[in-house]
XYZ file of C-alpha atoms in Angstrom:
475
model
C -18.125 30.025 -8.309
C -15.159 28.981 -6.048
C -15.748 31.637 -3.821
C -18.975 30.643 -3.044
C -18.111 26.676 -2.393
C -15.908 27.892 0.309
C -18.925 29.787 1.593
C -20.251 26.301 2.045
C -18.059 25.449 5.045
C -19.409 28.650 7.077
C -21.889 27.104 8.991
C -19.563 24.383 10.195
C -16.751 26.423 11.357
C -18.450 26.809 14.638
C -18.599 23.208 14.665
C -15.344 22.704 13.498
C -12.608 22.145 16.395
C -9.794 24.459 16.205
C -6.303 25.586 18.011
C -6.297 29.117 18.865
C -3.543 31.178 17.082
C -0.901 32.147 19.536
C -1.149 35.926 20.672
C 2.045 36.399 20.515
C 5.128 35.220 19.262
C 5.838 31.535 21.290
C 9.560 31.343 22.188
C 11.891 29.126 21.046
C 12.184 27.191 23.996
C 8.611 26.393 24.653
C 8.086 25.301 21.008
C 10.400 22.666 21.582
C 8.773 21.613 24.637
C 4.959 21.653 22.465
C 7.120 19.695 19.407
C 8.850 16.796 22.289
C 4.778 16.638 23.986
C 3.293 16.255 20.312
C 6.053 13.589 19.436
C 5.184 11.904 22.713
C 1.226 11.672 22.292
C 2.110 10.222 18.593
C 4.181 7.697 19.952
C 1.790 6.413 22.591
C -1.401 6.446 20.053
C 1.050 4.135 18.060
C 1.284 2.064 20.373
C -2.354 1.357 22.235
C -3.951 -1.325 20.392
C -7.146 -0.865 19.150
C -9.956 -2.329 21.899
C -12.391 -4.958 20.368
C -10.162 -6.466 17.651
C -9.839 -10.100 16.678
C -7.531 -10.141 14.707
C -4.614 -8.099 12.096
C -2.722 -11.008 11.512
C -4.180 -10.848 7.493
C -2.280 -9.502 4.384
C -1.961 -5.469 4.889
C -4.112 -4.150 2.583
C -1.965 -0.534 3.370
C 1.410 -2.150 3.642
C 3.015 -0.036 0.949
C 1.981 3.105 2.244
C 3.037 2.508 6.125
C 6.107 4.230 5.669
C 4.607 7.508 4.802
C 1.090 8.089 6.759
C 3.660 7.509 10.012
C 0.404 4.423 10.962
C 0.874 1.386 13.091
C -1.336 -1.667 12.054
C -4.037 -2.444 14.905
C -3.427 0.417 16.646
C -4.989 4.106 17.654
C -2.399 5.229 14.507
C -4.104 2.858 12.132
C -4.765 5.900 9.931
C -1.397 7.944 10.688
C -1.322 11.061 8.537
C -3.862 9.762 5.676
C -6.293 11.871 6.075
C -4.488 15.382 6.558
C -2.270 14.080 3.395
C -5.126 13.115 1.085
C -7.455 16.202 2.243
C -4.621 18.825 1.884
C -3.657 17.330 -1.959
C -6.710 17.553 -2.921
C -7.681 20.632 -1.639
C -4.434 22.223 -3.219
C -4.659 20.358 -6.609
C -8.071 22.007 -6.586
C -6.785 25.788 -5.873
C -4.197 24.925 -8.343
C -6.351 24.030 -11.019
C -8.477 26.920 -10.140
C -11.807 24.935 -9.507
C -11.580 26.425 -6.575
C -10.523 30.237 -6.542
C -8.971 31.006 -2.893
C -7.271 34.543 -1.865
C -4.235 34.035 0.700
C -4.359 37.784 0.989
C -7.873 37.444 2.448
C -8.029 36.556 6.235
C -11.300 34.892 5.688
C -10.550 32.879 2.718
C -7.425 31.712 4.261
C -9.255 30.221 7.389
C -12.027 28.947 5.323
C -9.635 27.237 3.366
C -8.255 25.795 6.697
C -11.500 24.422 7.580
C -12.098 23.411 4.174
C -9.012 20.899 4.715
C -10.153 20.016 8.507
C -13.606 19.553 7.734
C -12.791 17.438 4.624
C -9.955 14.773 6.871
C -12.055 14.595 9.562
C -14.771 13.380 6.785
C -11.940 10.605 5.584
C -10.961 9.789 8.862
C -14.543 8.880 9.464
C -15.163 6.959 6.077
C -12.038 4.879 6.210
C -13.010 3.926 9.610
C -16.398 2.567 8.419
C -14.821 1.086 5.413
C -11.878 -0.620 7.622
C -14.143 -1.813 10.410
C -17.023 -3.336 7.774
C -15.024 -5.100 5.449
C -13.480 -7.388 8.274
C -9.951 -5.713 8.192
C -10.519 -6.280 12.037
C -12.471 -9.483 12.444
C -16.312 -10.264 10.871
C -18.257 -7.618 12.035
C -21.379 -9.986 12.394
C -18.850 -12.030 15.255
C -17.678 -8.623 16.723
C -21.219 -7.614 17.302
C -22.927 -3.792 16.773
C -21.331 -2.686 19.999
C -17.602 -3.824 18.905
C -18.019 -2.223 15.545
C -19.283 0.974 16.742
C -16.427 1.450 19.580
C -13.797 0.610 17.015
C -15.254 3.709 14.638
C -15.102 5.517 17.000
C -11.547 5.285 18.431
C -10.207 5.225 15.365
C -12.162 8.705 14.446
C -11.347 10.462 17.817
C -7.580 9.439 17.715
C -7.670 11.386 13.747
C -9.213 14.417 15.171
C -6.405 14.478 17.697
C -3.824 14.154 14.804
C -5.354 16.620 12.946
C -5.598 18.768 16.293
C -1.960 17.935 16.873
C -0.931 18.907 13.149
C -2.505 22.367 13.582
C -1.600 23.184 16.939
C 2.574 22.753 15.367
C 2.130 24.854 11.897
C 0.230 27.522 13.948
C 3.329 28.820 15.441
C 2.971 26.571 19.010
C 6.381 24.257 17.330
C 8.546 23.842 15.404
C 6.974 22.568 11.651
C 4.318 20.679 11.038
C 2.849 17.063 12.568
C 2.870 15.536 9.054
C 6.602 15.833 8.574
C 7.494 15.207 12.623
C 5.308 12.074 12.549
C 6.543 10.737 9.336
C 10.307 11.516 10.076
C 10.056 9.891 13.907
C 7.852 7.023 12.463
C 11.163 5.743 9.902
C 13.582 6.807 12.712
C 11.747 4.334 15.032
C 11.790 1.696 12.276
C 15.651 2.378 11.884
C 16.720 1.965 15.228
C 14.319 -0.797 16.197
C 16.225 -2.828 13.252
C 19.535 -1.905 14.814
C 19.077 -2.437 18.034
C 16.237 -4.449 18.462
C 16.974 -6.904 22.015
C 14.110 -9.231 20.072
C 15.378 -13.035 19.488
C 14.175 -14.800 17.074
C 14.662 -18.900 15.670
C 15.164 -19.179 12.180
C 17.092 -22.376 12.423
C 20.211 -21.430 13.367
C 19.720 -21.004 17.035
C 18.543 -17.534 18.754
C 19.495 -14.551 17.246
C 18.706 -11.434 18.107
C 16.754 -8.916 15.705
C 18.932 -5.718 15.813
C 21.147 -5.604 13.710
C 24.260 -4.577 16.353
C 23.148 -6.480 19.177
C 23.338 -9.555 16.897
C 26.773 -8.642 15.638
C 28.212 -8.555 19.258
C 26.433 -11.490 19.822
C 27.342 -14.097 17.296
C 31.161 -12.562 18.277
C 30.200 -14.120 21.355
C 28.822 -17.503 20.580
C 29.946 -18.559 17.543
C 33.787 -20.094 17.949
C 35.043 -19.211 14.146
C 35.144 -15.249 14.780
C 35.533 -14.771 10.483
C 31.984 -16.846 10.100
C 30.477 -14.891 12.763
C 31.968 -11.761 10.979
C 30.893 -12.354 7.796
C 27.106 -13.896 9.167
C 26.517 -10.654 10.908
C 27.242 -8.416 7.446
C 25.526 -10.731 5.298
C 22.443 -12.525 6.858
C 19.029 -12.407 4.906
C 16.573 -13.432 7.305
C 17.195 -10.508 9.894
C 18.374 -6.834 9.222
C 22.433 -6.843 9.475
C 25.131 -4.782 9.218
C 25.355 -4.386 5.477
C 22.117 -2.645 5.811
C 22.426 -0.746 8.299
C 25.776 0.677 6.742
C 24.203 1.584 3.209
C 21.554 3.053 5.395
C 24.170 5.548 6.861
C 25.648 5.833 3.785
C 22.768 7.142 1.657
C 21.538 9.450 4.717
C 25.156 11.159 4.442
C 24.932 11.741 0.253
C 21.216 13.248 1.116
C 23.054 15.422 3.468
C 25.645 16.363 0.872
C 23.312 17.077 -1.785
C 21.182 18.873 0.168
C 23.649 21.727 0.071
C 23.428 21.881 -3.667
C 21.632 25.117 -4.981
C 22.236 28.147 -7.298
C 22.365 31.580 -6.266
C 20.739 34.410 -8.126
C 22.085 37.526 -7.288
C 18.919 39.757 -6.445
C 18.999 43.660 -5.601
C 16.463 46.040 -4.166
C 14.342 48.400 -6.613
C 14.092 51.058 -3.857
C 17.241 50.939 -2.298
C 20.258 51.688 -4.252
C 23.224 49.116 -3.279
C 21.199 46.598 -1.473
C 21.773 43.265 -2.729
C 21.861 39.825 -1.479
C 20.847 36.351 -3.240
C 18.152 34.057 -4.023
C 18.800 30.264 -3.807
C 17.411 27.690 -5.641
C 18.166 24.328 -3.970
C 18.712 21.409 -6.625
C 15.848 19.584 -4.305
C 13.652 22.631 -4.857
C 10.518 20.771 -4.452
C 11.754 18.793 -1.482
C 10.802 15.206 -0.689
C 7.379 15.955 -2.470
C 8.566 13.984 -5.839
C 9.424 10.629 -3.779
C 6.175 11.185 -1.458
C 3.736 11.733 -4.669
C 5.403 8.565 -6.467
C 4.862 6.548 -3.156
C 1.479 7.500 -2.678
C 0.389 6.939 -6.163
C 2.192 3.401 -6.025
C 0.323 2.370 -2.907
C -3.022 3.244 -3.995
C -1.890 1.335 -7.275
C -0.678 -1.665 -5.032
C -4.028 -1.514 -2.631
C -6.459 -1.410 -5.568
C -4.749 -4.329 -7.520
C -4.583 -6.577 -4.752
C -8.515 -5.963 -3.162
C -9.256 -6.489 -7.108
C -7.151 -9.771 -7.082
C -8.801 -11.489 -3.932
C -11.897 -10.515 -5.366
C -11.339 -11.615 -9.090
C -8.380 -14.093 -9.502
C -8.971 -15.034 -12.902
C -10.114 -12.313 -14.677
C -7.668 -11.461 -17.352
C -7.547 -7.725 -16.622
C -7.487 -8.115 -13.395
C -3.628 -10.499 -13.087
C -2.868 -7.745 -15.925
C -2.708 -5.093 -12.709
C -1.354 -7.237 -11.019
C -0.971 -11.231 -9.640
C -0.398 -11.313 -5.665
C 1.001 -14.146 -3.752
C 2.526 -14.201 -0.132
C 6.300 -14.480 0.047
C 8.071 -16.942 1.435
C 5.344 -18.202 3.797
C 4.545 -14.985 5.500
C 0.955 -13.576 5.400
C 2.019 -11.003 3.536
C 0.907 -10.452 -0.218
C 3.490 -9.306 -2.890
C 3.471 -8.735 -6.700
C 5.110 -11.546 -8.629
C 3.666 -10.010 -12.087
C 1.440 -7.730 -13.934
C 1.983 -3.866 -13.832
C 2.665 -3.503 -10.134
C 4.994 -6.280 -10.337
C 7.183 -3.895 -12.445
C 6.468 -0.677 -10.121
C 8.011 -2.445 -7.017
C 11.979 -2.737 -6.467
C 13.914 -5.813 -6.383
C 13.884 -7.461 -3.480
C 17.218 -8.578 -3.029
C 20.465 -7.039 -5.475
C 20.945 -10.467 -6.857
C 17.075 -9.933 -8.362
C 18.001 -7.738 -10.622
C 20.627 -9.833 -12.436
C 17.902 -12.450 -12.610
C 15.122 -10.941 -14.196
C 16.700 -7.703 -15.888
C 13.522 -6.215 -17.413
C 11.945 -6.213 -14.306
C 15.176 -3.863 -12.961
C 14.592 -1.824 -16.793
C 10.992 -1.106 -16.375
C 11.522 -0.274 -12.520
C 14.319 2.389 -13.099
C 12.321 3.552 -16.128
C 9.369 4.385 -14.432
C 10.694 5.959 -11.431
C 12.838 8.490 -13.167
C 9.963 9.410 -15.126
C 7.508 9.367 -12.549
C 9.765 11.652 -9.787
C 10.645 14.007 -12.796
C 7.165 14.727 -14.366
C 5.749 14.678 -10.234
C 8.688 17.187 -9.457
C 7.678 19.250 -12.645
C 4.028 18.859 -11.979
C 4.263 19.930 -8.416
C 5.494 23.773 -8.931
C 2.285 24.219 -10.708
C 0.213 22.705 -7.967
C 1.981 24.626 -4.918
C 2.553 27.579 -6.014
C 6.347 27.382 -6.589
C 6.155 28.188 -10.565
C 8.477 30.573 -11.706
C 5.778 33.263 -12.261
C 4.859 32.698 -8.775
C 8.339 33.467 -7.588
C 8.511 36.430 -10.542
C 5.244 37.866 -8.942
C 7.398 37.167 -5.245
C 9.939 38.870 -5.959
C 7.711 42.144 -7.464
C 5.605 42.031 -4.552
C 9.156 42.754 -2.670
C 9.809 45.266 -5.142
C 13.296 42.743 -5.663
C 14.723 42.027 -9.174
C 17.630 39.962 -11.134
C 20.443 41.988 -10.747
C 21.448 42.636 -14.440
C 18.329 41.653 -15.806
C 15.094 44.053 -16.853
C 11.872 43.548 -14.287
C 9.862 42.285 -17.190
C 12.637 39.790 -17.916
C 12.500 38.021 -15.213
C 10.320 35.147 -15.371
C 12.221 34.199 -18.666
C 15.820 33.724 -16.401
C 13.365 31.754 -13.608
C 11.734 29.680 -16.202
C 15.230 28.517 -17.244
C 16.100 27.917 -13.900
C 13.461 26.413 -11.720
C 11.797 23.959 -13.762
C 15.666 22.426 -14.703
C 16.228 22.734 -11.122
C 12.858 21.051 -10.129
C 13.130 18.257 -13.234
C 17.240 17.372 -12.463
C 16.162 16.918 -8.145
C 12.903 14.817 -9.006
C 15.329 12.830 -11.111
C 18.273 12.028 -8.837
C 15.739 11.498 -5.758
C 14.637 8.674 -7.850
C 18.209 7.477 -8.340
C 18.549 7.595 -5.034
C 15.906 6.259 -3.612
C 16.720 3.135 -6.065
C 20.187 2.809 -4.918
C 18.761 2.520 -1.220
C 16.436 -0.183 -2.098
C 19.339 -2.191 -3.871
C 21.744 -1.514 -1.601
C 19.068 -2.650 1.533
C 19.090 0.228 3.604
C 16.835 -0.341 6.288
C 13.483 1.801 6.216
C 13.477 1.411 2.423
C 14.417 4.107 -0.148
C 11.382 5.887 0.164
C 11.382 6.133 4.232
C 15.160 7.315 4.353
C 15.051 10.166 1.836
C 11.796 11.131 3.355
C 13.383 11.192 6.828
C 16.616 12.417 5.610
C 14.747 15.797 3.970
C 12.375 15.939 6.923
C 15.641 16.144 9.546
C 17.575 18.614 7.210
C 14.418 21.020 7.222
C 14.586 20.432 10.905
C 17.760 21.772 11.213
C 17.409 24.801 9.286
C 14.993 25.951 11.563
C 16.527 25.327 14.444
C 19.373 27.251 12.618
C 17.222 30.060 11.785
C 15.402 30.709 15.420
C 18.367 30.251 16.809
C 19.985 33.270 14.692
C 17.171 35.275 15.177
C 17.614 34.595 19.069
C 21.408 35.767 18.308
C 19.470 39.259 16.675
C 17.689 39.769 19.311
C 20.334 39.438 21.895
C 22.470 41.831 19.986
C 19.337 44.147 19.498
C 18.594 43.910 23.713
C 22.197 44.703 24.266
């Protein structure tokens, strides 16, 4: 039966747009010339505003989840990533779960699965265009007119086929990665350095000051005649990002870093060659960033739901039980102040979570739990189990070295899940300690960008090794 639902996409496949597969093996240096021309077409759809709009000056509806679909508000990257993400989870939570059977081995299930997932974004890029456009996220429709509406659909659907496009073209060989982790990772980068460096000036009764967070630091050395007050203004203001942030933002990046080189290493040796052995390393992160991006997403759906339900229903009892929504502090923007996403967002401010302690509690609680069963739940979903790496190793006709071929799942089942269960757990710890500590970006955005760079560097580490082999080899 799941064989034949992926015979359902055959007729569109023709239809489908697609990146040819390279012919050959692209060299390193022109696949970082396609990555830097990729990153440059994201970063000018993220910045062309949308033609025909009246207005995004309303509460963000998608505010919590900004920091992971890589989207700009009002722009061509309205959408960001959110329709490869949500197509590609559920297409693998379906393989996983078997509703749909799929065989990787098979060339033709493999790149009906691929349209599967291409077919199915370019289906939600299209609905959540309709849906955004309709329901006035953009102006009334009845003031913007039939003609307005339509253009706006449809510049918001071309610009996600060229993501998708853009995605594809990188995890077929052409770069280095894939578009979902480049435009996420340069997308919180931006954010960072904007913050820091920002030449923006803005009054908030104390004169001019200017929005980055180093610019204003040399600055208020330069106007203000106590040099301590300026100091201490610079590392402590609450208005603007400052240097307090900005140094707990470097700081957490660096323990990412360092933990990042956690792992254990199984010795492994070959079945067919006597004396071959190396080792098989199981990272304390072993399912990545995946734990932290799962918990966001789920929490921003969460947040999104609860607060079209409040506008809609204010007093129903149920309802505020989800979740009560106010704006802070004068802004246009909505934010929790109780009800169950009250308790899934982080304390604003350090000094918030001496004030209302269960809040803090309940926030820990669930995040711990949520990155730990996520992390667990995950190797099931991709793939990553340790009968899939069992069944791996087999295949490579590798095993354990002092342990029986049939024995060893049992040694990976002790391993991996810990492994996957302890990482989930102190991603949540850290992406907690960010959020108290202000880091700029948030928790969520840094360790995201953090993991994104480090797998960044590996493979520049690794082609450039194999470059090094096949020097040696040429010579």
């Amino acid at each position: 039966m799941g064989f034949r639902v992926l015979t359902l996409i055959r007729p569109f496949m023709g239809v489908i747009p697609e990146v040819a597969s390279p012919d050959r093996k692209v060299a390193f240096n022109q696949k970082v010339l396609w990555t830097v021309i990729t990153l440059l077409i994201f970063l000018v759809l993220s910045q062309v505003p949308l033609y025909g709009i009246m207005s995004s000056d309303s509460s963000d509806p998608l505010y919590w989840m900004r920091v992971i679909l890589a989207s700009n508000r009002g722009t061509l990257m309205e959408f960001g990533i959110t329709p490869i993400i949500t197509s590609g989870m559920i297409m693998q939570l379906l393989a996983g779960a078997q509703i749909i059977s799929v065989d990787y081995s098979l060339r033709e299930d493999r790149a009906l699965f691929s349209g599967a997932q291409k077919l199915f974004a370019m289906l939600i890029t299209f609905g959540s265009a309709m849906v955004a456009v309709m329901t006035g996220q953009y102006g009334d429709p009845k003031s913007l007119g039939a003609g307005i509406c339509l253009l706006l659909i449809i510049q918001l659907f071309v610009a996600g086929v060229i993501v998708i496009l853009l995605d594809e073209m990188l995890q077929k060989g052409y770069g280095l990665g894939s578009g979902i982790n480049l435009f996420i990772a340069t997308n919180i980068c931006e954010d960072i350095v904007w913050k820091s460096l920002s030449p923006l000036t803005i009054n908030s009764g104390k004169g001019p000051e200017f929005e980055g967070a180093i610019i204003a630091f040399f600055h208020l050395l330069f106007v203000r005649s106590n040099k301590f007050k300026a100091v201490y203004e610079a590392l402590t203001r609450s208005n603007l990002p400052n240097l307090t942030n900005l140094v707990a933002t470097v700081l957490v990046f660096s323990v990412v870093i360092y933990l990042q080189g956690f792992r254990v290493e199984i010795p492994v040796k070959s079945a067919r060659f006597r004396g071959h052995r190396a080792s098989f390393p199981i990272k304390l992160f072993y399912t990545s960033n995946m734990p932290i991006m799962l918990q966001s997403a789920l929490a921003s759906n969460v947040f999104m739901i609860s607060q079209l339900l409040y506008r809609r229903f204010p007093d129903n009892l149920l309802v505020k039980l989800v979740g009560v929504w106010e704006p802070y502090k004068g802004s246009s923007q909505f934010f929790p102040t109780s009800g169950l996403a009250y308790y899934m967002t982080p304390p604003r401010e350090f000094i918030n979570t001496l004030k209302d302690p269960i809040h803090f509690v309940l926030y820990v609680g669930y995040m711990l739990t949520v990155c730990a069963l996520l992390s667990r739940a995950w190797l099931d979903i991709s793939g990553s189990g340790p009968r899939e790496v069992a069944r791996e190793l087999r295949d490579q006709q590798t095993v354990i070295a002092g342990y029986r071929e049939t024995s060893m799942y049992k040694e990976l089942k002790r391993i991996i899940p810990t492994a996957a269960t302890v990482g989930g757990v102190i991603i949540g710890i850290l992406s907690i300690s960010a959020d108290l500590l202000g880091a700029i970006g948030s928790g969520t955005g840094i360790l995201l960008a953090v993991t994104i760079i480090y797998n960044y560097f590996e493979a520049f580490a690794k082609e450039q090794a194999e470059m090094g082999g096949l020097g040696v080899a040429g010579m």
